[in-house]
Amino acid sequence: MITPQDDFFGHQTAAPLHEPAADDSGMTVFTERFWYTGQVVPGGRLAFNVGMGRYPGRGIVDGYAGVSMDGRQFDYQVSRHAGDRPLDPEAGALRIEVQAGFDRHRLVVAPNASGVAMDLLFHGRMVPNEEGRELIRKDGVLYSDVNRFVQLGRYEGWIEFDGRRHAVDADTCWGARDRSWGRRLELRTEAGDAAPSRFPPMFYAFACLQFEDEALHFFLKEKAPGQVRFLGGSRSGRRGQGGAPVPIVGVTHALDWDASAPSQVVTGGRLTLAFADGSTRALSLRALPGRYFLKGGLYGGLDGWNHGDDKGPLHEGARRWDFADPADRALLRSLADQVLEIRDGARIGYGALQCGLSPGYGRYDEVAHLPPM
């Protein structure tokens, strides 16, 4: 059956656009995602996330929008059948508008029962940072075949939660977005899940950092200290000012952790980045108060709801969290965007870092017993 979206470019097989090019056989699921993160700086109290995923093999589109401030987090989640609109980045109250590629993206959450609403415009300030293709196959089994790029920029507009509207502007609302597509393992971290994710010894760090005139992004995965499984990312400058991104070819880290926290929380440290042109950069890190936990966006599953699940023609959810509540913190686990201040000599910048490790990695033992994600 054809649909109105078959009138557009985008076909890569003889099948109509709503039919998947391949099924989700084996251990991986084909997923295409939009993802956005933002922080209000220099204070770093307010942090937000927006995401949307498309699962062509399952005929599902889902998404979320959430914001945290001063130890509380507010989330909206939504899922719909793709139906005859498989390419529309819209579900329930959430809508993403790509007004100009690499430039302007509008994020809209209409009023809904969660109390989370927003109308934000992302400005792609920096040249995008391409990670490259992560292809992992072991003993004939495909574990990952994903392509991703990240772009740093600024936001303007407003966010509403907990009964209050907060205006944000491009001078102080910094952030990033990513686009990814490909086959990946499902992340399942809920207690009692019938097929929970298992983590071999590893360390991961996903960094979206920027100064006024420069973006730094990398995704690092290590099997043991210094043993890289995957590294992608680059340094880039302002759009329209010339110069191609310079790949990051090495990352060394010395991170400080809050050993008293119920999950893996970075408080500061240092990163040293090596670039393909032979230059290096040493950054000092200081954690700011803001932290958005991605569990609120269904990462790893929440209340039996995982990314790509069929919840019916349209299904919406909402959740509020108190970081001081031990039960909430236990459910939120460790995967989070930690807002950072970064310094390179006299230069000051900001960004977000997701990172963690599993037992047996061989470093940072003070937090190795806590959930890695």
Short mmCIF file of C-alpha atoms in Angstrom, two decimals:
data_model
loop_
_atom_site.label_atom_id
_atom_site.label_comp_id
_atom_site.label_asym_id
_atom_site.label_seq_id
_atom_site.Cartn_x
_atom_site.Cartn_y
_atom_site.Cartn_z
CA MET A 1 0.00 0.00 0.00
CA ILE A 2 1.32 3.43 -0.91
CA THR A 3 0.82 6.51 1.27
CA PRO A 4 0.99 10.26 0.56
CA GLN A 5 4.62 10.25 1.76
CA ASP A 6 5.53 8.13 -1.26
CA ASP A 7 5.19 11.36 -3.25
CA PHE A 8 8.49 12.54 -1.69
CA PHE A 9 12.10 11.59 -2.34
CA GLY A 10 13.51 9.12 0.19
CA HIS A 11 13.00 5.61 -1.23
CA GLN A 12 16.04 3.33 -1.14
CA THR A 13 14.28 0.10 -2.16
CA ALA A 14 11.35 -0.70 -4.43
CA ALA A 15 9.05 -0.85 -1.39
CA PRO A 16 6.78 2.01 -0.26
CA LEU A 17 8.32 4.23 2.41
CA HIS A 18 6.28 2.75 5.25
CA GLU A 19 7.69 -0.74 4.60
CA PRO A 20 11.02 -1.44 6.33
CA ALA A 21 14.05 -2.15 4.14
CA ALA A 22 15.03 -4.99 6.51
CA ASP A 23 13.45 -6.74 9.45
CA ASP A 24 14.71 -6.53 13.03
CA SER A 25 16.09 -10.04 13.12
CA GLY A 26 18.94 -10.96 15.43
CA MET A 27 19.93 -8.87 18.43
CA THR A 28 19.60 -5.38 16.94
CA VAL A 29 16.77 -3.01 16.09
CA PHE A 30 16.91 -0.45 13.28
CA THR A 31 16.29 2.94 14.86
CA GLU A 32 16.42 6.50 13.57
CA ARG A 33 16.55 9.28 16.16
CA PHE A 34 16.45 12.99 16.79
CA TRP A 35 17.95 14.05 20.13
CA TYR A 36 18.39 17.48 21.72
CA THR A 37 20.00 18.62 24.97
CA GLY A 38 20.17 22.11 26.46
CA GLN A 39 21.52 23.92 29.50
CA VAL A 40 20.98 27.44 30.85
CA VAL A 41 24.40 28.82 31.79
CA PRO A 42 26.47 30.01 33.56
CA GLY A 43 24.43 28.81 36.53
CA GLY A 44 23.61 25.44 35.02
CA ARG A 45 20.50 24.84 37.16
CA LEU A 46 18.10 24.13 34.29
CA ALA A 47 18.68 21.28 31.85
CA PHE A 48 16.35 19.75 29.28
CA ASN A 49 16.12 16.92 26.75
CA VAL A 50 13.92 16.22 23.75
CA GLY A 51 14.04 13.06 21.66
CA MET A 52 12.13 11.18 18.99
CA GLY A 53 12.70 7.74 17.50
CA ARG A 54 11.39 5.90 14.44
CA TYR A 55 11.38 2.09 14.31
CA PRO A 56 10.47 1.10 10.73
CA GLY A 57 10.58 -2.64 11.48
CA ARG A 58 7.98 -2.15 14.19
CA GLY A 59 5.88 0.61 12.62
CA ILE A 60 6.35 2.82 15.70
CA VAL A 61 7.28 6.47 16.33
CA ASP A 62 7.92 7.55 19.92
CA GLY A 63 9.42 10.48 21.78
CA TYR A 64 9.80 12.44 24.97
CA ALA A 65 10.46 15.90 26.36
CA GLY A 66 11.73 16.62 29.85
CA VAL A 67 13.29 19.28 32.00
CA SER A 68 15.06 19.26 35.36
CA MET A 69 15.84 22.07 37.78
CA ASP A 70 16.82 22.26 41.44
CA GLY A 71 16.62 18.55 42.11
CA ARG A 72 13.35 17.78 40.34
CA GLN A 73 12.60 16.45 36.87
CA PHE A 74 9.41 16.57 34.79
CA ASP A 75 8.82 14.32 31.76
CA TYR A 76 6.36 13.76 28.94
CA GLN A 77 6.48 10.51 26.91
CA VAL A 78 4.53 9.53 23.83
CA SER A 79 4.19 6.71 21.27
CA ARG A 80 2.11 6.28 18.12
CA HIS A 81 1.64 3.89 15.25
CA ALA A 82 3.61 5.16 12.23
CA GLY A 83 0.67 4.33 9.94
CA ASP A 84 0.66 6.35 6.74
CA ARG A 85 2.91 9.04 8.29
CA PRO A 86 6.13 7.10 8.98
CA LEU A 87 8.40 10.07 8.26
CA ASP A 88 6.56 12.76 10.25
CA PRO A 89 8.58 13.68 13.39
CA GLU A 90 5.42 14.20 15.41
CA ALA A 91 3.58 12.24 18.09
CA GLY A 92 0.89 13.46 20.45
CA ALA A 93 1.86 16.86 21.84
CA LEU A 94 5.47 16.63 20.55
CA ARG A 95 6.52 18.00 17.18
CA ILE A 96 9.97 18.55 15.62
CA GLU A 97 10.28 20.90 12.64
CA VAL A 98 13.50 20.90 10.62
CA GLN A 99 13.17 24.41 9.20
CA ALA A 100 16.66 24.45 7.68
CA GLY A 101 19.16 21.60 7.74
CA PHE A 102 22.24 22.25 9.92
CA ASP A 103 20.62 25.55 10.93
CA ARG A 104 17.15 25.84 12.51
CA HIS A 105 15.11 23.15 14.27
CA ARG A 106 11.90 24.01 16.11
CA LEU A 107 10.85 21.88 19.10
CA VAL A 108 7.20 22.15 20.13
CA VAL A 109 5.39 20.46 22.99
CA ALA A 110 1.75 21.54 23.16
CA PRO A 111 -0.05 21.70 26.52
CA ASN A 112 -0.72 18.23 27.88
CA ALA A 113 -1.41 16.41 31.14
CA SER A 114 2.29 16.21 32.11
CA GLY A 115 2.54 19.98 32.56
CA VAL A 116 5.63 20.04 30.31
CA ALA A 117 5.28 22.35 27.31
CA MET A 118 7.77 24.25 25.17
CA ASP A 119 8.41 26.16 22.00
CA LEU A 120 12.14 26.30 21.29
CA LEU A 121 14.23 27.17 18.26
CA PHE A 122 17.63 25.49 18.01
CA HIS A 123 20.23 27.45 16.06
CA GLY A 124 23.02 25.30 14.62
CA ARG A 125 25.88 27.61 15.50
CA MET A 126 28.78 25.23 14.84
CA VAL A 127 29.83 23.00 11.95
CA PRO A 128 28.41 19.49 12.67
CA ASN A 129 30.73 16.90 14.22
CA GLU A 130 30.48 13.58 12.41
CA GLU A 131 31.27 10.51 14.51
CA GLY A 132 31.43 8.12 11.60
CA ARG A 133 29.98 4.66 11.42
CA GLU A 134 30.20 2.40 14.46
CA LEU A 135 30.21 -1.17 13.19
CA ILE A 136 30.69 -3.88 15.82
CA ARG A 137 30.48 -7.52 14.90
CA LYS A 138 31.75 -10.38 17.05
CA ASP A 139 31.73 -14.09 16.20
CA GLY A 140 29.42 -13.37 13.29
CA VAL A 141 26.88 -11.49 15.45
CA LEU A 142 26.06 -7.85 14.69
CA TYR A 143 25.98 -5.66 17.81
CA SER A 144 26.01 -2.21 16.24
CA ASP A 145 25.90 -0.54 12.85
CA VAL A 146 25.10 3.10 13.58
CA ASN A 147 25.90 6.45 12.01
CA ARG A 148 25.69 9.64 14.07
CA PHE A 149 26.54 13.32 13.88
CA VAL A 150 26.31 15.98 16.58
CA GLN A 151 25.89 19.72 16.22
CA LEU A 152 26.48 22.30 18.94
CA GLY A 153 24.40 25.46 19.09
CA ARG A 154 22.02 27.66 21.05
CA TYR A 155 18.31 27.76 21.89
CA GLU A 156 15.72 30.49 22.26
CA GLY A 157 12.07 30.38 23.22
CA TRP A 158 10.31 29.13 26.34
CA ILE A 159 9.84 26.04 28.49
CA GLU A 160 6.93 25.46 30.85
CA PHE A 161 6.88 23.01 33.75
CA ASP A 162 5.58 22.85 37.31
CA GLY A 163 3.10 25.62 36.52
CA ARG A 164 5.74 28.19 35.47
CA ARG A 165 7.01 29.42 32.12
CA HIS A 166 10.74 30.08 31.73
CA ALA A 167 11.98 32.19 28.83
CA VAL A 168 15.40 31.24 27.41
CA ASP A 169 17.63 33.14 24.99
CA ALA A 170 20.51 32.29 22.71
CA ASP A 171 23.06 34.10 24.86
CA THR A 172 22.60 31.80 27.84
CA CYS A 173 20.85 28.65 26.58
CA TRP A 174 23.63 26.48 25.14
CA GLY A 175 23.23 22.93 23.90
CA ALA A 176 23.52 20.32 21.20
CA ARG A 177 21.57 17.92 19.04
CA ASP A 178 22.34 14.63 17.35
CA ARG A 179 20.93 12.61 14.48
CA SER A 180 21.56 8.90 14.36
CA TRP A 181 20.33 5.94 12.36
CA GLY A 182 21.18 2.28 12.08
CA ARG A 183 20.98 -1.02 13.93
CA ARG A 184 21.66 -1.04 17.66
CA LEU A 185 21.15 -3.18 20.70
CA GLU A 186 18.15 -2.36 22.85
CA LEU A 187 19.05 -0.84 26.22
CA ARG A 188 17.02 -2.56 28.95
CA THR A 189 17.89 -1.65 32.54
CA GLU A 190 14.64 -2.03 34.46
CA ALA A 191 14.64 -4.37 37.43
CA GLY A 192 12.78 -7.54 36.53
CA ASP A 193 13.18 -7.13 32.76
CA ALA A 194 13.00 -10.54 31.07
CA ALA A 195 15.99 -9.71 28.82
CA PRO A 196 18.14 -7.19 30.73
CA SER A 197 21.17 -5.55 29.15
CA ARG A 198 24.44 -7.05 30.32
CA PHE A 199 27.51 -4.86 30.52
CA PRO A 200 30.99 -6.34 30.03
CA PRO A 201 33.86 -4.35 31.55
CA MET A 202 33.72 -0.94 29.86
CA PHE A 203 33.88 2.83 30.17
CA TYR A 204 31.88 5.21 28.00
CA ALA A 205 31.86 8.99 27.59
CA PHE A 206 29.61 10.99 25.27
CA ALA A 207 30.60 14.65 25.38
CA CYS A 208 28.96 17.69 23.76
CA LEU A 209 31.10 20.70 24.68
CA GLN A 210 31.53 24.20 23.27
CA PHE A 211 33.23 27.53 23.63
CA GLU A 212 32.00 30.72 21.95
CA ASP A 213 33.81 29.89 18.72
CA GLU A 214 34.46 26.14 18.88
CA ALA A 215 32.67 22.81 19.31
CA LEU A 216 34.19 19.64 20.77
CA HIS A 217 32.34 16.36 20.52
CA PHE A 218 33.41 12.77 21.07
CA PHE A 219 31.95 9.37 21.85
CA LEU A 220 34.51 7.14 23.55
CA LYS A 221 34.09 3.48 24.49
CA GLU A 222 36.92 1.59 26.24
CA LYS A 223 37.19 -2.09 27.16
CA ALA A 224 39.87 -1.31 29.76
CA PRO A 225 41.87 1.83 30.59
CA GLY A 226 43.49 2.93 27.33
CA GLN A 227 41.96 0.08 25.27
CA VAL A 228 39.62 1.82 22.85
CA ARG A 229 36.67 -0.06 21.36
CA PHE A 230 35.26 2.97 19.57
CA LEU A 231 36.18 6.64 19.28
CA GLY A 232 34.43 9.14 17.03
CA GLY A 233 34.21 12.90 17.09
CA SER A 234 35.93 16.12 16.11
CA ARG A 235 36.71 19.76 16.76
CA SER A 236 34.83 22.26 14.64
CA GLY A 237 34.32 26.01 14.34
CA ARG A 238 31.49 28.40 13.60
CA ARG A 239 29.40 27.73 10.51
CA GLY A 240 30.22 30.01 7.61
CA GLN A 241 33.67 30.89 8.88
CA GLY A 242 35.63 28.28 6.92
CA GLY A 243 37.63 25.28 8.03
CA ALA A 244 36.73 21.61 8.11
CA PRO A 245 36.27 19.64 11.34
CA VAL A 246 39.45 18.09 12.73
CA PRO A 247 38.97 14.49 13.94
CA ILE A 248 39.68 13.57 17.55
CA VAL A 249 42.09 10.62 17.54
CA GLY A 250 42.72 10.20 21.27
CA VAL A 251 41.05 10.96 24.59
CA THR A 252 42.60 10.54 28.04
CA HIS A 253 40.52 11.18 31.13
CA ALA A 254 41.02 11.73 34.84
CA LEU A 255 37.56 12.15 36.34
CA ASP A 256 36.43 12.92 39.86
CA TRP A 257 33.30 11.19 41.17
CA ASP A 258 30.83 11.70 43.99
CA ALA A 259 31.43 8.47 45.91
CA SER A 260 28.50 9.25 48.24
CA ALA A 261 25.89 9.49 45.44
CA PRO A 262 23.47 6.61 44.74
CA SER A 263 24.58 6.52 41.09
CA GLN A 264 27.66 7.37 39.04
CA VAL A 265 28.01 11.16 39.19
CA VAL A 266 31.00 13.11 37.84
CA THR A 267 32.00 16.17 39.86
CA GLY A 268 34.95 17.36 37.78
CA GLY A 269 38.30 16.32 36.41
CA ARG A 270 40.39 16.70 33.28
CA LEU A 271 40.22 15.62 29.65
CA THR A 272 43.11 15.66 27.20
CA LEU A 273 42.11 15.51 23.55
CA ALA A 274 44.48 14.62 20.70
CA PHE A 275 43.61 15.71 17.16
CA ALA A 276 44.49 14.41 13.72
CA ASP A 277 46.51 17.55 12.96
CA GLY A 278 48.91 16.71 15.81
CA SER A 279 47.58 19.27 18.28
CA THR A 280 46.28 18.52 21.78
CA ARG A 281 43.91 20.23 24.15
CA ALA A 282 43.75 19.92 27.95
CA LEU A 283 40.37 20.75 29.48
CA SER A 284 39.41 21.10 33.13
CA LEU A 285 35.85 20.14 34.05
CA ARG A 286 33.56 21.36 36.82
CA ALA A 287 30.09 19.90 37.30
CA LEU A 288 27.27 22.43 37.55
CA PRO A 289 24.00 21.65 39.39
CA GLY A 290 21.92 20.61 36.39
CA ARG A 291 21.48 16.95 35.50
CA TYR A 292 18.86 15.40 33.22
CA PHE A 293 18.31 11.66 33.74
CA LEU A 294 17.50 9.90 30.45
CA LYS A 295 15.39 7.27 32.21
CA GLY A 296 12.65 9.93 31.98
CA GLY A 297 12.97 9.60 28.20
CA LEU A 298 12.45 5.79 28.39
CA TYR A 299 16.16 4.96 27.98
CA GLY A 300 16.48 1.46 29.39
CA GLY A 301 12.73 1.24 29.88
CA LEU A 302 10.35 2.76 32.41
CA ASP A 303 7.38 1.03 34.04
CA GLY A 304 7.57 -1.72 31.43
CA TRP A 305 7.67 0.72 28.50
CA ASN A 306 10.75 0.50 26.26
CA HIS A 307 11.76 2.41 23.15
CA GLY A 308 9.91 1.07 20.13
CA ASP A 309 7.20 -0.75 22.08
CA ASP A 310 3.74 -0.93 20.52
CA LYS A 311 1.53 0.94 22.99
CA GLY A 312 -1.41 1.30 20.60
CA PRO A 313 -2.41 3.96 18.05
CA LEU A 314 -1.49 6.77 20.48
CA HIS A 315 -0.21 6.52 24.03
CA GLU A 316 1.03 9.27 26.35
CA GLY A 317 2.79 9.16 29.70
CA ALA A 318 4.06 11.58 32.32
CA ARG A 319 6.39 11.38 35.28
CA ARG A 320 7.70 13.69 37.99
CA TRP A 321 10.85 12.92 39.95
CA ASP A 322 12.39 14.16 43.18
CA PHE A 323 16.15 13.55 43.27
CA ALA A 324 16.06 13.60 47.08
CA ASP A 325 13.65 10.64 47.13
CA PRO A 326 15.71 7.42 47.38
CA ALA A 327 13.09 5.45 45.47
CA ASP A 328 13.14 7.92 42.57
CA ARG A 329 16.94 8.01 42.47
CA ALA A 330 17.10 4.23 42.40
CA LEU A 331 14.79 4.13 39.38
CA LEU A 332 16.63 6.93 37.57
CA ARG A 333 19.93 5.02 37.74
CA SER A 334 23.05 6.68 36.24
CA LEU A 335 22.53 7.60 32.58
CA ALA A 336 22.29 11.39 32.58
CA ASP A 337 23.37 14.60 30.89
CA GLN A 338 25.62 16.23 33.48
CA VAL A 339 25.94 19.97 32.87
CA LEU A 340 29.58 21.06 32.87
CA GLU A 341 31.68 24.18 32.89
CA ILE A 342 34.85 23.58 30.87
CA ARG A 343 38.05 25.61 30.86
CA ASP A 344 40.94 25.79 28.43
CA GLY A 345 43.32 28.30 29.97
CA ALA A 346 41.39 31.55 30.19
CA ARG A 347 38.60 30.33 27.91
CA ILE A 348 35.35 29.20 29.54
CA GLY A 349 32.75 27.03 27.87
CA TYR A 350 29.84 24.74 28.74
CA GLY A 351 28.30 21.47 27.73
CA ALA A 352 26.94 18.10 28.78
CA LEU A 353 28.63 14.79 29.52
CA GLN A 354 27.18 11.29 29.72
CA CYS A 355 29.62 8.77 31.14
CA GLY A 356 29.87 5.65 33.26
CA LEU A 357 31.63 2.36 33.74
CA SER A 358 30.90 -1.23 34.64
CA PRO A 359 32.64 -3.57 37.12
CA GLY A 360 35.95 -4.93 35.90
CA TYR A 361 36.90 -1.88 33.83
CA GLY A 362 39.97 -1.40 36.00
CA ARG A 363 39.67 2.25 37.10
CA TYR A 364 37.36 4.48 39.14
CA ASP A 365 36.63 1.61 41.51
CA GLU A 366 34.93 3.97 43.97
CA VAL A 367 31.81 3.98 41.73
CA ALA A 368 32.17 0.69 39.82
CA HIS A 369 29.53 -0.98 42.02
CA LEU A 370 26.86 1.54 40.96
CA PRO A 371 24.65 1.23 37.84
CA PRO A 372 26.68 2.12 34.72
CA MET A 373 23.60 3.39 32.87
#
